[in-house]
mmCIF file of C-alpha atoms in Angstrom:
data_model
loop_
_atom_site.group_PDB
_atom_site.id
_atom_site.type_symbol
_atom_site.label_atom_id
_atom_site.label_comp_id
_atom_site.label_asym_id
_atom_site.label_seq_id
_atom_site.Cartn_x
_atom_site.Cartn_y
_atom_site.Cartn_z
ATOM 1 C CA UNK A 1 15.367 -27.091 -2.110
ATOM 2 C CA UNK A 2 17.980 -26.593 0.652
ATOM 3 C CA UNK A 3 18.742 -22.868 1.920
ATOM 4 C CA UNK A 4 22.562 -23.256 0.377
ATOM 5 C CA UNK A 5 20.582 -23.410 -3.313
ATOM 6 C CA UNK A 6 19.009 -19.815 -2.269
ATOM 7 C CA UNK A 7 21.341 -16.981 -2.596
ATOM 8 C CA UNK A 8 22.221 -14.902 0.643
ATOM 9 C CA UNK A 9 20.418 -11.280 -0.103
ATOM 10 C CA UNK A 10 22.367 -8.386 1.906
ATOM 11 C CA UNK A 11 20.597 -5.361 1.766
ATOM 12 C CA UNK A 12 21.800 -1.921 3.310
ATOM 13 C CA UNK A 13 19.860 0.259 5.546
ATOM 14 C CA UNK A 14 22.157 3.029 5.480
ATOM 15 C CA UNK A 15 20.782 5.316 7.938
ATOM 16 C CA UNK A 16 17.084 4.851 9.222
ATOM 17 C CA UNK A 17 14.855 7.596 10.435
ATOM 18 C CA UNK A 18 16.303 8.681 13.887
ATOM 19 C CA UNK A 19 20.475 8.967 13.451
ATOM 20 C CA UNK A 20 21.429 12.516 12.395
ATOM 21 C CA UNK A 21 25.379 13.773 11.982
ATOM 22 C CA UNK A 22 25.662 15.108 15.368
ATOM 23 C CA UNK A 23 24.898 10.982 16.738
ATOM 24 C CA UNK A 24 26.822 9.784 13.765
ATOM 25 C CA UNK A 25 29.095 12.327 11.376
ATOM 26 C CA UNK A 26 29.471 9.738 8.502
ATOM 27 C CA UNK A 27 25.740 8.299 7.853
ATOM 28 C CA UNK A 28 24.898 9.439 4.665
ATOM 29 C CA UNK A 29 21.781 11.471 4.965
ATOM 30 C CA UNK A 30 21.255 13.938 1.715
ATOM 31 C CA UNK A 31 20.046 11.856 -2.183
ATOM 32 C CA UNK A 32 24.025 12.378 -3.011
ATOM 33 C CA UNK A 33 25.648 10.988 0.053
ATOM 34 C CA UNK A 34 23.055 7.707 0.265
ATOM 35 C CA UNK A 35 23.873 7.325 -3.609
ATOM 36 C CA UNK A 36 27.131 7.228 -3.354
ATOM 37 C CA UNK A 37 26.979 4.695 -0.435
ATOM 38 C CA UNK A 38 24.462 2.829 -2.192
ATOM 39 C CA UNK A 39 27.198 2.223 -4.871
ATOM 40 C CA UNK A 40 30.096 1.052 -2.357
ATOM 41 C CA UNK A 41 27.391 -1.334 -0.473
ATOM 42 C CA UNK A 42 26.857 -2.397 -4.106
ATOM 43 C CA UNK A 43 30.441 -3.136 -4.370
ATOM 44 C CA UNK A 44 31.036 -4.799 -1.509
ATOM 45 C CA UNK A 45 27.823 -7.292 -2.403
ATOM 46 C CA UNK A 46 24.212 -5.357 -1.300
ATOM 47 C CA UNK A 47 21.448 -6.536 -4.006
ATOM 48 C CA UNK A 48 19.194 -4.180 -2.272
ATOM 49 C CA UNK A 49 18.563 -0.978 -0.714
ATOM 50 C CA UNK A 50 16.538 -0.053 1.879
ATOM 51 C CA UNK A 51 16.042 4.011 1.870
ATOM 52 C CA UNK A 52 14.665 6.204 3.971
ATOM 53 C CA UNK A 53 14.305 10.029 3.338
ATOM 54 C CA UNK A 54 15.024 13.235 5.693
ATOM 55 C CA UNK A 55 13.540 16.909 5.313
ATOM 56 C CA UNK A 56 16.034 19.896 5.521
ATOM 57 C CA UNK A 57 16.669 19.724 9.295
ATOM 58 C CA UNK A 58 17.601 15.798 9.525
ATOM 59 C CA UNK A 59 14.487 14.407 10.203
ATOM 60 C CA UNK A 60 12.228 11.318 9.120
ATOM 61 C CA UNK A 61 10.103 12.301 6.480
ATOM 62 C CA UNK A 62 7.202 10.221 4.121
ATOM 63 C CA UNK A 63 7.899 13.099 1.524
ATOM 64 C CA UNK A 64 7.305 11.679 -2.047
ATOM 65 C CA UNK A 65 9.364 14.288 -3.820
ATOM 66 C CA UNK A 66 12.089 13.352 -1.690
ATOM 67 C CA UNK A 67 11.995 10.088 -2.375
ATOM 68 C CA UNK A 68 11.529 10.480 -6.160
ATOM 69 C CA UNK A 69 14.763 12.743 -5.436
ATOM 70 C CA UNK A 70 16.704 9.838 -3.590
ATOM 71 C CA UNK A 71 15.272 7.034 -6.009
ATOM 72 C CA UNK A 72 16.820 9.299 -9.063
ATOM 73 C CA UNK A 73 19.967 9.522 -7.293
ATOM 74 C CA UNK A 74 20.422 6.317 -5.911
ATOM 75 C CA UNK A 75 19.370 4.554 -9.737
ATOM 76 C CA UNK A 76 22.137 6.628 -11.601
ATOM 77 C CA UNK A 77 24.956 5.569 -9.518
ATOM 78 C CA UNK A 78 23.576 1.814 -9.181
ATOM 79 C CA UNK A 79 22.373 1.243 -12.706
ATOM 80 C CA UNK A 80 19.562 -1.482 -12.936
ATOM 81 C CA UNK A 81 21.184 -4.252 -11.331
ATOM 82 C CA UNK A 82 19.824 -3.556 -7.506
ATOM 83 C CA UNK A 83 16.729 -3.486 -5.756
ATOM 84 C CA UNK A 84 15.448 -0.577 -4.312
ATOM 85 C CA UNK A 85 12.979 -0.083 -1.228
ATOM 86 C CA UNK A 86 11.352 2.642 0.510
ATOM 87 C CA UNK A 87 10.458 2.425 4.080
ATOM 88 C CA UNK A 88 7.177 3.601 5.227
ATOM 89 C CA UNK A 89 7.814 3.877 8.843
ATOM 90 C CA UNK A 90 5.955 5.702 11.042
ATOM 91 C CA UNK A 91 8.380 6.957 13.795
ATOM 92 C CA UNK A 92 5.578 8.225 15.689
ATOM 93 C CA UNK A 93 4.947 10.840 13.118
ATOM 94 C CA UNK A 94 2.523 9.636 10.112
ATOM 95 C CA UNK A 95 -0.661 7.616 10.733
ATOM 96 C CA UNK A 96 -1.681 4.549 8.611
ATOM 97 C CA UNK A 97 -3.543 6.253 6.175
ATOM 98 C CA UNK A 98 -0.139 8.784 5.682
ATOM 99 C CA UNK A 99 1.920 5.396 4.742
ATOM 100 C CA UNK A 100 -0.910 4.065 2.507
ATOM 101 C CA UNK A 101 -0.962 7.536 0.259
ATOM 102 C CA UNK A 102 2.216 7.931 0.182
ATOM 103 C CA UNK A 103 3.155 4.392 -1.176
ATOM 104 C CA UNK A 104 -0.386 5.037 -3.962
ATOM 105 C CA UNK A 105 1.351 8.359 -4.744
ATOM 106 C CA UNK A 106 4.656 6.784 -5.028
ATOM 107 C CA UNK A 107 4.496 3.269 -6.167
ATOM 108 C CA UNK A 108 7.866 2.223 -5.513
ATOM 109 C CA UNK A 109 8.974 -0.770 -6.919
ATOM 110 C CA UNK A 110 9.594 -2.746 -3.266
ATOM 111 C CA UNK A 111 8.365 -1.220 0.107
ATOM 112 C CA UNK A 112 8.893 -2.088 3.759
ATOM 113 C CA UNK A 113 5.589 -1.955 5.765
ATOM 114 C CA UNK A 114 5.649 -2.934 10.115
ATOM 115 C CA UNK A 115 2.106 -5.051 10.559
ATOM 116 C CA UNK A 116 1.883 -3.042 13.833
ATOM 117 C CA UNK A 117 1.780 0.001 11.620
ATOM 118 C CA UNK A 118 -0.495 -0.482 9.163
ATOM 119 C CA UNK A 119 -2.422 -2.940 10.601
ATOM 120 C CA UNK A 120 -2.695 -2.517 14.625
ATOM 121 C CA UNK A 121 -6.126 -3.859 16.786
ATOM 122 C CA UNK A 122 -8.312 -1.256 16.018
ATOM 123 C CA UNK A 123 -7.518 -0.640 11.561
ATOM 124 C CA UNK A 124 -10.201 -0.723 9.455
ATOM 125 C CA UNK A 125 -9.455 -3.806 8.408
ATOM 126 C CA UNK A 126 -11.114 -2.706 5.054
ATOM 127 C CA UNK A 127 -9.232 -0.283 4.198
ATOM 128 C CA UNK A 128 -5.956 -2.381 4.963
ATOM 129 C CA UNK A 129 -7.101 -4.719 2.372
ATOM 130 C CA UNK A 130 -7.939 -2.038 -0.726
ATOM 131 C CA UNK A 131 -4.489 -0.853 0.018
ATOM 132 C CA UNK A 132 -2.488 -4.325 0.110
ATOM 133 C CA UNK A 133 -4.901 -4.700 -3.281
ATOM 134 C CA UNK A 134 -3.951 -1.738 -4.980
ATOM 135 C CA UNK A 135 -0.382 -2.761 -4.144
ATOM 136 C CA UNK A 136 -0.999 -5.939 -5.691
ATOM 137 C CA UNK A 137 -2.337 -4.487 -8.867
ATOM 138 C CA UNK A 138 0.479 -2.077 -8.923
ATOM 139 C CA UNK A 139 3.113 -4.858 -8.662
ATOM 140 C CA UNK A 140 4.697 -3.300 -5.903
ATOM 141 C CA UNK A 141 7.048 -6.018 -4.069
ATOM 142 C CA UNK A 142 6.098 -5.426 0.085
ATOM 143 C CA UNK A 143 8.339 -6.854 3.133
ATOM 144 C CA UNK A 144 6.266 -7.052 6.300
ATOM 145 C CA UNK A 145 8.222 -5.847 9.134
ATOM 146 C CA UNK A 146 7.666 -7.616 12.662
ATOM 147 C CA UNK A 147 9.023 -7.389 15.974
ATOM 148 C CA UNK A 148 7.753 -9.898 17.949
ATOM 149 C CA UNK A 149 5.735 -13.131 17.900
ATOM 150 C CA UNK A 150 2.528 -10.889 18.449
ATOM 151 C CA UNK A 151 3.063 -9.320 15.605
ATOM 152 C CA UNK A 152 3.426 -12.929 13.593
ATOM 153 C CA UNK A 153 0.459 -13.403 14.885
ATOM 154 C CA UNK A 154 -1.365 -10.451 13.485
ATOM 155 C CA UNK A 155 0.552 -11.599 10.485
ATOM 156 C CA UNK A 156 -1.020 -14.481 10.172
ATOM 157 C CA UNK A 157 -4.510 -13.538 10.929
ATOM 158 C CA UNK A 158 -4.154 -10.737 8.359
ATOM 159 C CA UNK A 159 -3.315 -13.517 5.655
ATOM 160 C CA UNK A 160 -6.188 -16.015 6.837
ATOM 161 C CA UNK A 161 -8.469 -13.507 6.940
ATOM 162 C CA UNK A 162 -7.741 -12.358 3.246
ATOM 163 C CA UNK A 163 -7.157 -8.724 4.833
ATOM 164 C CA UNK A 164 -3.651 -9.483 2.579
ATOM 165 C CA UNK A 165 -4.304 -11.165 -0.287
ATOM 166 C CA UNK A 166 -2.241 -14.111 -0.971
ATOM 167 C CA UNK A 167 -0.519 -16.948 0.052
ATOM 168 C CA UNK A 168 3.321 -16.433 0.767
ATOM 169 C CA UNK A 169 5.316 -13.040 1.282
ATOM 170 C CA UNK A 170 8.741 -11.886 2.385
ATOM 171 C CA UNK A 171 9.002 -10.811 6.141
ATOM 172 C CA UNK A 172 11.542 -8.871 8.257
ATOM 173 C CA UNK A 173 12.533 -10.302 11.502
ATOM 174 C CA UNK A 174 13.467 -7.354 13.851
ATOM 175 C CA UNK A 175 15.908 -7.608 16.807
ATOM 176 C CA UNK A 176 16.872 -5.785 19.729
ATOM 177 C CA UNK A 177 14.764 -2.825 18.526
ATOM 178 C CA UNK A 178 12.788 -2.553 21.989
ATOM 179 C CA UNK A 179 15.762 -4.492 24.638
ATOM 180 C CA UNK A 180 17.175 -2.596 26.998
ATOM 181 C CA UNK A 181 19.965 -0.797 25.410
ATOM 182 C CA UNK A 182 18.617 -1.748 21.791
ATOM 183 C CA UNK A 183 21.141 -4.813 22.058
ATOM 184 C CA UNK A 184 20.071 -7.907 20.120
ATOM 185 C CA UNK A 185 21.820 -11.308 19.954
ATOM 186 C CA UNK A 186 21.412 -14.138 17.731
ATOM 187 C CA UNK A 187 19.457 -16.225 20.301
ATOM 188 C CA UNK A 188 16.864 -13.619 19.848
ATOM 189 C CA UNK A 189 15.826 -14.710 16.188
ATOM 190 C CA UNK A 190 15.058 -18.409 17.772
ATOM 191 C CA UNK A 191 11.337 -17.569 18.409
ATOM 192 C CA UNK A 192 10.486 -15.789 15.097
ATOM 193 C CA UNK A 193 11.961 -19.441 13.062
ATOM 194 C CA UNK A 194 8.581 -21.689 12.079
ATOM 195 C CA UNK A 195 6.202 -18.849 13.421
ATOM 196 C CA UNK A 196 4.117 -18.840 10.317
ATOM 197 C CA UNK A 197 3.436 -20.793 7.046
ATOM 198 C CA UNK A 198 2.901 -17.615 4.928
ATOM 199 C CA UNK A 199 6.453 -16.361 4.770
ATOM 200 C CA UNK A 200 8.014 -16.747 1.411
ATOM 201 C CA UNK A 201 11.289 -15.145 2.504
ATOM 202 C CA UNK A 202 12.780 -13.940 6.019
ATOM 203 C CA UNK A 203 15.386 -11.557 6.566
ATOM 204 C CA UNK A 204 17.171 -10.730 9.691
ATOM 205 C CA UNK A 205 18.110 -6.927 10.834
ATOM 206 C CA UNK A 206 19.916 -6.326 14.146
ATOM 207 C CA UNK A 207 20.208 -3.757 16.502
ATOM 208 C CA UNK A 208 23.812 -3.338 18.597
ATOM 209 C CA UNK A 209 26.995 -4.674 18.451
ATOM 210 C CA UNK A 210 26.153 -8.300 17.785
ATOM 211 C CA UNK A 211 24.305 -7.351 14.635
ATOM 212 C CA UNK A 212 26.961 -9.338 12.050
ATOM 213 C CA UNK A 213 26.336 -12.645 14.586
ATOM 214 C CA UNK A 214 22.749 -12.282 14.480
ATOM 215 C CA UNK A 215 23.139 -11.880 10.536
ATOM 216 C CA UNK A 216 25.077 -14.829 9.896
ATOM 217 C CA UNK A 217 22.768 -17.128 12.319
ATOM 218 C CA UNK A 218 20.110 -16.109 10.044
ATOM 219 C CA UNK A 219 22.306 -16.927 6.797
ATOM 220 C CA UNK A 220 23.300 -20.279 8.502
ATOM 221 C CA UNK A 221 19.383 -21.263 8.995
ATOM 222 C CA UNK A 222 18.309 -19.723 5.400
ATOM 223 C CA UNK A 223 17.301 -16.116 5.609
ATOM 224 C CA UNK A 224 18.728 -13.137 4.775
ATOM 225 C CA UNK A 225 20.005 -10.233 5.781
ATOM 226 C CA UNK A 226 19.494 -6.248 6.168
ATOM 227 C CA UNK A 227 22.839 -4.357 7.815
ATOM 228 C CA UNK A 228 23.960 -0.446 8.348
ATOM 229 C CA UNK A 229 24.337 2.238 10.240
ATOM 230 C CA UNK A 230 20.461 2.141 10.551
ATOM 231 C CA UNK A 231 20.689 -0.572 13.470
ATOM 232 C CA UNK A 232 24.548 -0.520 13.934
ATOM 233 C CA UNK A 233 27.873 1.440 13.009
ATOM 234 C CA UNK A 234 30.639 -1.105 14.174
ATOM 235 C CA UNK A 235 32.466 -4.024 13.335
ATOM 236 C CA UNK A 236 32.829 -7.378 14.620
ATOM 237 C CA UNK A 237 35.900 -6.221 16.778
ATOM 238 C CA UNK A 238 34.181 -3.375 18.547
ATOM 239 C CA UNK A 239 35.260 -0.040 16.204
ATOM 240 C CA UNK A 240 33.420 2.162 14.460
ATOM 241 C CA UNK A 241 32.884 1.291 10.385
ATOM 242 C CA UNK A 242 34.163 4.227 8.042
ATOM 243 C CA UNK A 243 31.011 3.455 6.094
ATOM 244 C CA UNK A 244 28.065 0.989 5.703
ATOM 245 C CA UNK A 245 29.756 -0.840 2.950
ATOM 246 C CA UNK A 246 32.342 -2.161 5.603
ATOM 247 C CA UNK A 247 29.793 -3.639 7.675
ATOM 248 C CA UNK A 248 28.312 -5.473 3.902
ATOM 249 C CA UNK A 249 31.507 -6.911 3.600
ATOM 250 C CA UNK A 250 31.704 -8.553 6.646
ATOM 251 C CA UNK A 251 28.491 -10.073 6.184
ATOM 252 C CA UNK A 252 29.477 -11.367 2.703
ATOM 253 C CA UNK A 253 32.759 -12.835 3.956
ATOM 254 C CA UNK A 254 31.022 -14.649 7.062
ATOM 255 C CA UNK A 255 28.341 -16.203 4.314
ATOM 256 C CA UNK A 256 31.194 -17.628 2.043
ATOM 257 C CA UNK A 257 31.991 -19.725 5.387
ATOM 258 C CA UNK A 258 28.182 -20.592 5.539
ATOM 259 C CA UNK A 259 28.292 -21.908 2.115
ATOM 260 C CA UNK A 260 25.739 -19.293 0.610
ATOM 261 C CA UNK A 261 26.020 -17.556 -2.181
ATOM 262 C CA UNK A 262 25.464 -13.475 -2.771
ATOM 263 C CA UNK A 263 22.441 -12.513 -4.362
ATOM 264 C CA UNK A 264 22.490 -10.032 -7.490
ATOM 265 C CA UNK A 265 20.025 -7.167 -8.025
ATOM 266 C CA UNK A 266 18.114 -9.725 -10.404
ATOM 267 C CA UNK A 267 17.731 -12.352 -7.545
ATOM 268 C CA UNK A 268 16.877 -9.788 -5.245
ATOM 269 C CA UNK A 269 13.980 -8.891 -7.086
ATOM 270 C CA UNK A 270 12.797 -12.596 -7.230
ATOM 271 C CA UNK A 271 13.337 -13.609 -3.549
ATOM 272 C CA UNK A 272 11.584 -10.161 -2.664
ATOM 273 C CA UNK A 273 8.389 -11.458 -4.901
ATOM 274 C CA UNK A 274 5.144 -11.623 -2.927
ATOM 275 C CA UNK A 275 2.922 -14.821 -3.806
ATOM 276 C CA UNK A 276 -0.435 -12.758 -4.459
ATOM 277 C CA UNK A 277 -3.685 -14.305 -5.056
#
């Protein structure tokens, strides 16, 4: 199967853990605001959401009655046809074993999870594995976040270890995040292509200005793609979006010209579907 019989999946990361309306007055922080951009990104061709959750002062949180709030919110003004995934990023904040209960408490249908998170040198290694199980027997649809080639690496060992049970599953390539200046470019993403036979899916998110580029290299070699104010709040010529869905449309355009088609909610679901064992 060539990558042009695959569907492009955008999905939105509105507004991450760290931005707050005094960096950025338009990211949508509060259930309301993200549902309502959830719909527009919708609209403009986002299969899939990528949410994050803040507590009453603007900052990260792992809450799970927030995020039952935001889920509520976000499902009522997208209706069925849309994936959505909660982050469990750590930000310095929550431990391993803080992700891991909030995700059993939870059990959101898709969830992002960094390998140098949940898994660094010194995990127990058996806990790691009753939690990727549990998530397996919960049908919960994970995306394993990495940075760097190190973190492939781990990755890797994690999967022929049987730490992670299975054989393929979807993986998000990060860029920029630690460059000087959190500036990526597309040349960046080189490294991470043909770094490991267990990936099922890749998807590309960017940090800086060159995040649509870095996008639409990844659409022109087969991935996806993950866009917003999270990593990035302008547009291809240099000025600030008016919201995230602006920045979804530009990545939609550029992947007509790449010859892929946009993925639905439906095909969102299957191209985010781990290969468990």
């Amino acid at each position: 199967m060539g990558y042009t019989d695959t569907p492009f999946l955008i999905a939105s990361a509105p507004n991450g853990a760290r931005k707050t309306k005094a960096d950025l007055p338009n990211i949508p922080i509060t259930p309301a605001e993200v549902a309502k951009t959830a719909f527009e990104c919708q609209q403009a061709g986002a299969g899939m959401m990528h949410l994050h959750v803040r507590d009453d002062e603007q900052r990260h949180s792992l809450d799970v009655g927030r995020y039952r709030e935001m889920l509520a919110e976000v499902r009522a003004a997208v209706g069925p046809d849309m994936l959505l995934q909660v982050t469990t990023e750590a930000v310095g904040m929550y431990s391993a074993h803080d992700q891991m209960a909030m995700v059993r408490d939870l059990v959101p249908d898709a969830v992002s999870i960094a390998i140098r998170e949940i898994a660094p040198i010194d995990a127990d290694l058996n806990a790691v594995k009753a939690f990727f199980e549990f998530m397996r027997e919960a049908e919960i649809a994970p995306q394993f976040i990495v940075y760097d080639t190190e973190d492939v690496q781990r990755f890797n060992q994690l999967v022929e270890i049987g730490v992670l049970p299975g054989e393929k599953f979807p993986v998000l390539f990060v860029l920029g995040r630690y460059s000087d200046g959190q500036q990526s470019d597309p040349v960046d993403l080189l490294p991470f292509i043909g770094s490991s036979s267990y990936i099922s899916e890749w998807m590309v998110c960017a940090f800086g200005a060159l995040e649509n580029a870095c996008i639409l290299t990844g659409a022109g070699l087969g991935g996806h793609g993950r866009i917003g104010f999270e990593n990035n709040h302008l547009g291809v010529d240099g000025s600030p979006a008016g919201h995230n869905a602006e920045l979804i449309a530009q990545a939609r355009d550029g992947a007509g010209l790449m010859n892929r088609k946009i993925a639905t909610g439906a095909q969102a679901k299957q191209i985010m579907q781990p290969r468990w064992s």
